[in-house]
Coordinates of N, CA and C and ligand atoms in Angstrom, one line a residue:
M65 N 43.0 83.9 -39.1 CA 41.8 84.5 -38.5 C 40.8 84.8 -39.6
N66 N 39.5 84.5 -39.3 CA 38.5 84.9 -40.4 C 38.1 86.4 -40.3
A67 N 37.3 86.8 -41.2 CA 36.9 88.2 -41.3 C 36.2 88.7 -40.1
A68 N 35.3 87.9 -39.6 CA 34.5 88.3 -38.4 C 35.5 88.5 -37.2
G69 N 36.4 87.6 -37.1 CA 37.4 87.6 -36.0 C 38.3 88.9 -36.1
R70 N 38.7 89.2 -37.3 CA 39.5 90.4 -37.5 C 38.7 91.6 -37.2
F71 N 37.5 91.6 -37.6 CA 36.7 92.8 -37.4 C 36.4 93.0 -35.9
A72 N 36.1 91.9 -35.2 CA 35.9 91.9 -33.8 C 37.1 92.4 -33.0
R73 N 38.3 92.0 -33.5 CA 39.5 92.5 -32.9 C 39.7 94.0 -33.1
Y74 N 39.5 94.4 -34.3 CA 39.5 95.9 -34.6 C 38.5 96.6 -33.7
L75 N 37.3 96.1 -33.6 CA 36.3 96.8 -32.8 C 36.7 96.9 -31.4
S76 N 37.2 95.8 -30.8 CA 37.6 95.8 -29.4 C 38.7 96.8 -29.1
T77 N 39.7 96.9 -30.1 CA 40.8 97.9 -29.9 C 40.2 99.3 -29.9
N78 N 39.0 99.5 -30.5 CA 38.4 100.8 -30.5 C 37.2 100.9 -29.5
R79 N 37.3 100.0 -28.6 CA 36.2 99.9 -27.5 C 34.8 99.8 -28.1
L80 N 34.7 99.1 -29.1 CA 33.4 98.9 -29.7 C 33.1 97.4 -29.6
K81 N 31.8 97.1 -29.8 CA 31.4 95.6 -29.7 C 30.9 95.1 -31.0
M82 N 31.1 93.9 -31.3 CA 30.5 93.2 -32.5 C 29.0 93.0 -32.2
T83 N 28.2 93.9 -32.8 CA 26.8 93.7 -32.6 C 26.2 92.9 -33.8
R84 N 25.0 92.5 -33.6 CA 24.3 91.7 -34.7 C 24.3 92.5 -36.0
T85 N 24.0 93.8 -35.9 CA 23.9 94.6 -37.1 C 25.3 94.7 -37.8
R86 N 26.3 94.9 -37.0 CA 27.7 95.0 -37.6 C 28.1 93.7 -38.3
R87 N 27.7 92.6 -37.6 CA 28.1 91.4 -38.2 C 27.3 91.1 -39.5
A88 N 26.0 91.4 -39.5 CA 25.2 91.2 -40.7 C 25.7 92.1 -41.8
I89 N 26.1 93.4 -41.5 CA 26.7 94.2 -42.5 C 28.0 93.7 -43.1
L90 N 28.8 93.2 -42.2 CA 30.1 92.6 -42.6 C 29.9 91.5 -43.6
E91 N 29.0 90.5 -43.2 CA 28.7 89.4 -44.0 C 28.2 89.7 -45.4
E92 N 27.2 90.7 -45.4 CA 26.6 91.1 -46.6 C 27.6 91.7 -47.5
I93 N 28.5 92.6 -47.0 CA 29.5 93.3 -47.8 C 30.5 92.3 -48.4
L94 N 31.0 91.4 -47.6 CA 32.0 90.5 -48.1 C 31.5 89.6 -49.2
A95 N 30.2 89.4 -49.3 CA 29.7 88.6 -50.4 C 29.6 89.4 -51.7
I96 N 29.8 90.7 -51.7 CA 29.6 91.5 -52.9 C 30.9 91.4 -53.7
R97 N 30.8 91.3 -55.0 CA 32.0 91.3 -55.9 C 32.0 92.6 -56.7
G98 N 33.1 93.1 -56.9 CA 33.2 94.4 -57.7 C 33.5 95.6 -56.9
H99 N 33.4 96.7 -57.5 CA 33.7 98.0 -56.9 C 32.4 98.8 -56.8
F100 N 32.0 99.1 -55.6 CA 30.7 99.8 -55.4 C 30.8 101.1 -54.6
T101 N 29.8 102.0 -54.8 CA 29.8 103.2 -54.1 C 29.0 103.0 -52.8
A102 N 29.1 103.9 -51.9 CA 28.3 103.8 -50.6 C 26.8 103.8 -50.9
D103 N 26.4 104.5 -52.0 CA 25.0 104.6 -52.4 C 24.6 103.2 -53.0
D104 N 25.5 102.6 -53.8 CA 25.2 101.3 -54.3 C 24.9 100.3 -53.2
L105 N 25.7 100.5 -52.2 CA 25.6 99.5 -51.0 C 24.3 99.7 -50.3
L106 N 23.9 100.9 -50.1 CA 22.6 101.2 -49.5 C 21.5 100.6 -50.3
A107 N 21.6 100.8 -51.7 CA 20.5 100.2 -52.6 C 20.5 98.7 -52.5
H108 N 21.7 98.1 -52.4 CA 21.9 96.7 -52.3 C 21.1 96.2 -51.1
F109 N 21.4 96.8 -49.9 CA 20.7 96.4 -48.7 C 19.2 96.6 -48.8
R110 N 18.7 97.7 -49.4 CA 17.3 97.9 -49.5 C 16.7 96.8 -50.4
R111 N 17.4 96.5 -51.5 CA 16.8 95.5 -52.4 C 16.7 94.2 -51.7
R112 N 17.6 93.9 -50.8 CA 17.5 92.6 -50.1 C 16.6 92.7 -48.9
G113 N 15.9 93.8 -48.7 CA 15.0 93.9 -47.6 C 15.7 94.0 -46.3
R114 N 16.9 94.5 -46.3 CA 17.6 94.7 -45.0 C 17.4 96.1 -44.5
D115 N 16.9 96.2 -43.4 CA 16.5 97.5 -42.8 C 17.7 98.0 -42.0
V116 N 18.6 98.8 -42.7 CA 19.7 99.3 -42.0 C 19.7 100.8 -42.2
A117 N 19.9 101.6 -41.1 CA 19.9 103.0 -41.2 C 21.1 103.4 -42.0
P118 N 21.0 104.4 -43.0 CA 22.1 104.8 -43.8 C 23.3 105.2 -43.0
A119 N 23.1 105.9 -41.9 CA 24.2 106.4 -41.1 C 25.0 105.2 -40.5
T120 N 24.3 104.2 -40.1 CA 24.9 103.0 -39.5 C 25.7 102.2 -40.6
L121 N 25.1 102.1 -41.7 CA 25.7 101.4 -42.8 C 27.0 102.1 -43.2
Y122 N 27.0 103.5 -43.4 CA 28.2 104.2 -43.8 C 29.3 104.2 -42.8
R123 N 28.8 104.3 -41.5 CA 29.8 104.2 -40.5 C 30.5 102.9 -40.4
T124 N 29.7 101.8 -40.5 CA 30.3 100.5 -40.5 C 31.2 100.2 -41.7
L125 N 30.8 100.8 -42.8 CA 31.7 100.7 -44.0 C 33.0 101.3 -43.8
A126 N 33.0 102.5 -43.2 CA 34.3 103.2 -42.9 C 35.1 102.4 -41.9
R127 N 34.5 101.8 -40.9 CA 35.2 100.9 -40.0 C 35.8 99.7 -40.6
L128 N 35.1 99.2 -41.6 CA 35.6 98.0 -42.3 C 36.9 98.4 -43.1
V129 N 36.9 99.6 -43.6 CA 38.0 100.1 -44.4 C 39.2 100.2 -43.4
E130 N 38.9 100.8 -42.2 CA 40.0 101.0 -41.2 C 40.5 99.7 -40.7
A131 N 39.6 98.7 -40.7 CA 40.0 97.4 -40.2 C 40.8 96.6 -41.3
G132 N 40.8 97.2 -42.5 CA 41.6 96.5 -43.6 C 40.8 95.4 -44.3
L133 N 39.5 95.3 -44.1 CA 38.8 94.3 -44.7 C 38.1 94.7 -46.0
V134 N 38.0 96.0 -46.1 CA 37.4 96.6 -47.4 C 38.4 97.7 -47.8
H135 N 38.6 97.7 -49.1 CA 39.5 98.7 -49.7 C 38.7 99.9 -50.2
R136 N 39.3 101.1 -50.1 CA 38.6 102.3 -50.6 C 39.4 102.8 -51.8
I137 N 38.7 103.0 -52.9 CA 39.4 103.5 -54.1 C 38.9 104.9 -54.3
D138 N 39.8 105.8 -54.3 CA 39.4 107.2 -54.4 C 39.2 107.6 -55.9
M139 N 38.0 108.1 -56.2 CA 37.7 108.5 -57.6 C 37.9 110.0 -57.7
A140 N 37.5 110.5 -58.9 CA 37.6 112.0 -59.0 C 36.5 112.6 -58.2
K141 N 36.7 113.9 -57.9 CA 35.7 114.7 -57.2 C 35.3 114.2 -55.8
G142 N 36.3 113.6 -55.1 CA 36.0 113.2 -53.8 C 35.1 112.0 -53.6
Q143 N 34.8 111.3 -54.8 CA 33.9 110.1 -54.7 C 34.8 108.9 -54.4
A144 N 34.2 107.9 -53.9 CA 34.9 106.7 -53.5 C 34.2 105.5 -53.9
R145 N 34.9 104.4 -54.2 CA 34.3 103.1 -54.5 C 34.9 102.2 -53.5
Y146 N 34.2 101.1 -53.1 CA 34.7 100.2 -52.2 C 34.7 98.8 -52.7
E147 N 35.6 98.0 -52.2 CA 35.7 96.6 -52.6 C 36.1 95.8 -51.5
P148 N 35.4 94.7 -51.2 CA 35.8 93.8 -50.1 C 37.1 93.1 -50.5
M149 N 38.1 93.2 -49.7 CA 39.4 92.6 -50.0 C 39.8 91.4 -49.2
F150 N 39.0 91.1 -48.2 CA 39.3 89.9 -47.4 C 39.2 88.6 -48.2
G151 N 40.3 87.9 -48.1 CA 40.3 86.6 -48.9 C 40.4 86.7 -50.3
R152 N 40.7 87.9 -50.8 CA 40.9 88.1 -52.3 C 42.3 88.3 -52.6
H153 N 42.6 87.9 -53.8 CA 44.0 88.0 -54.2 C 44.4 89.5 -54.4
H154 N 45.6 89.8 -54.0 CA 46.0 91.2 -54.1 C 46.0 91.7 -55.6
H155 N 45.5 93.0 -55.8 CA 45.6 93.6 -57.1 C 45.6 95.1 -56.9
D156 N 45.9 95.8 -57.9 CA 45.9 97.3 -57.9 C 44.9 97.8 -59.0
H157 N 44.7 99.1 -59.0 CA 43.7 99.7 -59.9 C 44.1 100.8 -60.8
M158 N 43.5 100.8 -62.0 CA 43.6 101.9 -62.9 C 42.2 102.5 -62.9
I159 N 42.1 103.8 -62.8 CA 40.8 104.5 -62.7 C 40.7 105.4 -63.9
C160 N 39.7 105.3 -64.7 CA 39.4 106.2 -65.8 C 38.7 107.4 -65.3
V161 N 39.4 108.6 -65.5 CA 38.8 109.8 -65.0 C 37.7 110.3 -65.9
S162 N 37.5 109.7 -67.1 CA 36.4 110.2 -67.9 C 35.1 109.4 -67.6
C163 N 35.2 108.1 -67.6 CA 34.0 107.3 -67.5 C 33.9 106.6 -66.1
G164 N 34.9 106.6 -65.3 CA 34.9 106.0 -64.0 C 35.1 104.5 -64.0
K165 N 35.5 104.0 -65.2 CA 35.8 102.5 -65.2 C 37.0 102.2 -64.3
I166 N 37.0 101.1 -63.7 CA 38.1 100.6 -62.8 C 38.6 99.4 -63.5
I167 N 39.9 99.4 -63.7 CA 40.6 98.2 -64.3 C 41.5 97.7 -63.3
E168 N 41.4 96.4 -63.0 CA 42.3 95.7 -62.1 C 43.5 95.3 -62.7
F169 N 44.7 95.4 -62.1 CA 45.9 94.8 -62.6 C 46.8 94.3 -61.5
E170 N 47.7 93.5 -62.0 CA 48.6 92.9 -61.1 C 49.9 92.8 -61.8
N171 N 51.0 93.3 -61.2 CA 52.3 93.3 -61.9 C 53.4 92.8 -60.9
R172 N 53.9 91.7 -61.2 CA 54.9 91.1 -60.3 C 56.2 92.0 -60.2
T173 N 56.5 92.6 -61.3 CA 57.7 93.4 -61.3 C 57.6 94.6 -60.3
I174 N 56.4 95.3 -60.5 CA 56.1 96.4 -59.6 C 56.1 96.0 -58.1
E175 N 55.5 94.9 -57.8 CA 55.4 94.4 -56.5 C 56.8 94.1 -55.9
R176 N 57.6 93.5 -56.8 CA 59.0 93.1 -56.4 C 59.8 94.3 -56.1
I177 N 59.8 95.3 -57.0 CA 60.6 96.5 -56.9 C 60.2 97.2 -55.6
Q178 N 58.9 97.3 -55.4 CA 58.3 97.9 -54.2 C 58.9 97.3 -52.9
A179 N 58.9 96.0 -52.8 CA 59.4 95.3 -51.7 C 60.9 95.6 -51.5
D180 N 61.6 95.7 -52.6 CA 63.0 96.1 -52.6 C 63.3 97.4 -52.1
V181 N 62.5 98.4 -52.5 CA 62.6 99.8 -52.1 C 62.4 99.9 -50.6
C182 N 61.4 99.2 -50.1 CA 61.1 99.2 -48.7 C 62.3 98.5 -47.9
R183 N 62.8 97.4 -48.4 CA 63.9 96.7 -47.7 C 65.1 97.7 -47.5
R184 N 65.4 98.4 -48.6 CA 66.5 99.3 -48.6 C 66.3 100.4 -47.6
K185 N 65.1 100.8 -47.3 CA 64.9 101.9 -46.4 C 64.5 101.3 -45.0
R186 N 64.7 100.0 -44.9 CA 64.3 99.3 -43.6 C 62.9 99.6 -43.2
F187 N 62.0 99.7 -44.2 CA 60.6 100.0 -44.0 C 59.8 98.7 -44.0
T188 N 59.0 98.5 -43.0 CA 58.2 97.3 -43.0 C 56.8 97.6 -43.6
L189 N 56.6 97.1 -44.7 CA 55.4 97.4 -45.5 C 54.3 96.6 -44.9
V190 N 53.1 97.2 -44.6 CA 52.0 96.5 -44.1 C 51.0 96.3 -45.2
E191 N 50.7 97.3 -46.0 CA 49.8 97.2 -47.1 C 50.1 98.3 -48.1
H192 N 49.6 98.2 -49.3 CA 49.8 99.3 -50.2 C 48.6 99.3 -51.2
T193 N 48.5 100.5 -51.9 CA 47.5 100.7 -52.9 C 48.2 101.4 -54.1
H194 N 48.0 101.0 -55.3 CA 48.4 101.8 -56.4 C 47.1 102.2 -57.1
Q195 N 47.0 103.5 -57.3 CA 45.8 104.0 -58.0 C 46.3 104.8 -59.2
L196 N 46.2 104.3 -60.3 CA 46.7 105.0 -61.5 C 45.5 105.6 -62.2
R197 N 45.5 107.0 -62.3 CA 44.4 107.7 -62.9 C 44.7 108.1 -64.3
G198 N 43.8 107.9 -65.2 CA 44.0 108.3 -66.6 C 42.8 108.0 -67.4
H199 N 43.0 107.7 -68.7 CA 41.8 107.5 -69.6 C 41.9 106.1 -70.1
C200 N 40.8 105.4 -70.1 CA 40.8 104.0 -70.5 C 40.9 104.0 -72.1
A201 N 41.1 102.8 -72.6 CA 41.3 102.7 -74.1 C 40.1 103.3 -74.8
Q202 N 38.9 103.0 -74.4 CA 37.7 103.4 -75.1 C 37.6 104.9 -75.0
C203 N 37.8 105.5 -73.9 CA 37.7 107.0 -73.8 C 38.7 107.7 -74.6
S204 N 40.0 107.1 -74.6 CA 41.0 107.7 -75.4 C 40.6 107.7 -76.9
Q205 N 40.0 106.6 -77.3 CA 39.7 106.4 -78.7 C 38.5 107.3 -79.1
N206 N 37.6 107.4 -78.2 CA 36.4 108.3 -78.5 C 36.8 109.8 -78.4
G207 N 38.0 110.1 -78.1 CA 38.5 111.4 -78.1 C 37.7 112.3 -77.1
T208 N 37.4 111.8 -75.9 CA 36.9 112.6 -74.9 C 37.8 113.8 -74.7
P209 N 37.2 115.1 -74.7 CA 38.1 116.3 -74.7 C 39.2 116.1 -73.6
A210 N 38.8 115.7 -72.5 CA 39.8 115.6 -71.4 C 40.9 114.6 -71.7
A211 N 40.6 113.6 -72.6 CA 41.5 112.6 -72.9 C 42.6 112.9 -73.9
R212 N 42.4 114.1 -74.6 CA 43.4 114.5 -75.5 C 44.6 115.0 -74.9
P213 N 45.7 114.7 -75.4 CA 46.9 115.2 -74.7 C 46.9 116.8 -74.7
R214 N 47.5 117.4 -73.7 CA 47.5 118.8 -73.6 C 48.2 119.4 -74.8
G215 N 47.7 120.5 -75.3 CA 48.3 121.1 -76.4 C 47.8 120.7 -77.7
A216 N 47.1 119.5 -77.8 CA 46.5 119.1 -79.0 C 45.2 119.8 -79.2
S217 N 44.8 120.2 -80.4 CA 43.5 120.8 -80.5 C 42.7 120.1 -81.6
Ligands
LIG34 ZN1 50.1 95.9 -55.6
LIG35 ZN1 36.9 105.5 -69.7
LIG36 ZN1 39.6 95.7 -57.4

């Protein structure tokens, strides 16, 4: 099933309709690469001359997350970044709490162990996210105060 089909199915289970605006937002978002904030998204729409009310845009974004088409990455202080995941290869994220950099990674061993753990608990895994928080190589090197190990002065 394509992305529009999946979104339409999600909407109908929630007694909502696929409107032209929702469809346009979906298509525009799926074409974006990288990890963006809701504000970035609004700026992106404005730059492209798309006249969408912020409330509509944010609500549609939240629905795309619920529908599993967009991934939400939780940053520090309640901020979030989004990434279209439909048709993309699975990967997980490391988040630098100093500079906000997001590093993508993929580890077959982790994925395999995870599947194993679920199998043993007879748990049917639908999806997962790994969000590792810490300090990127650059921030650790620059000695960002928060990046220094506790107890070191
Ligand atoms: Zn994974
Ligand atoms: Zn960093
Ligand atoms: Zn990513």
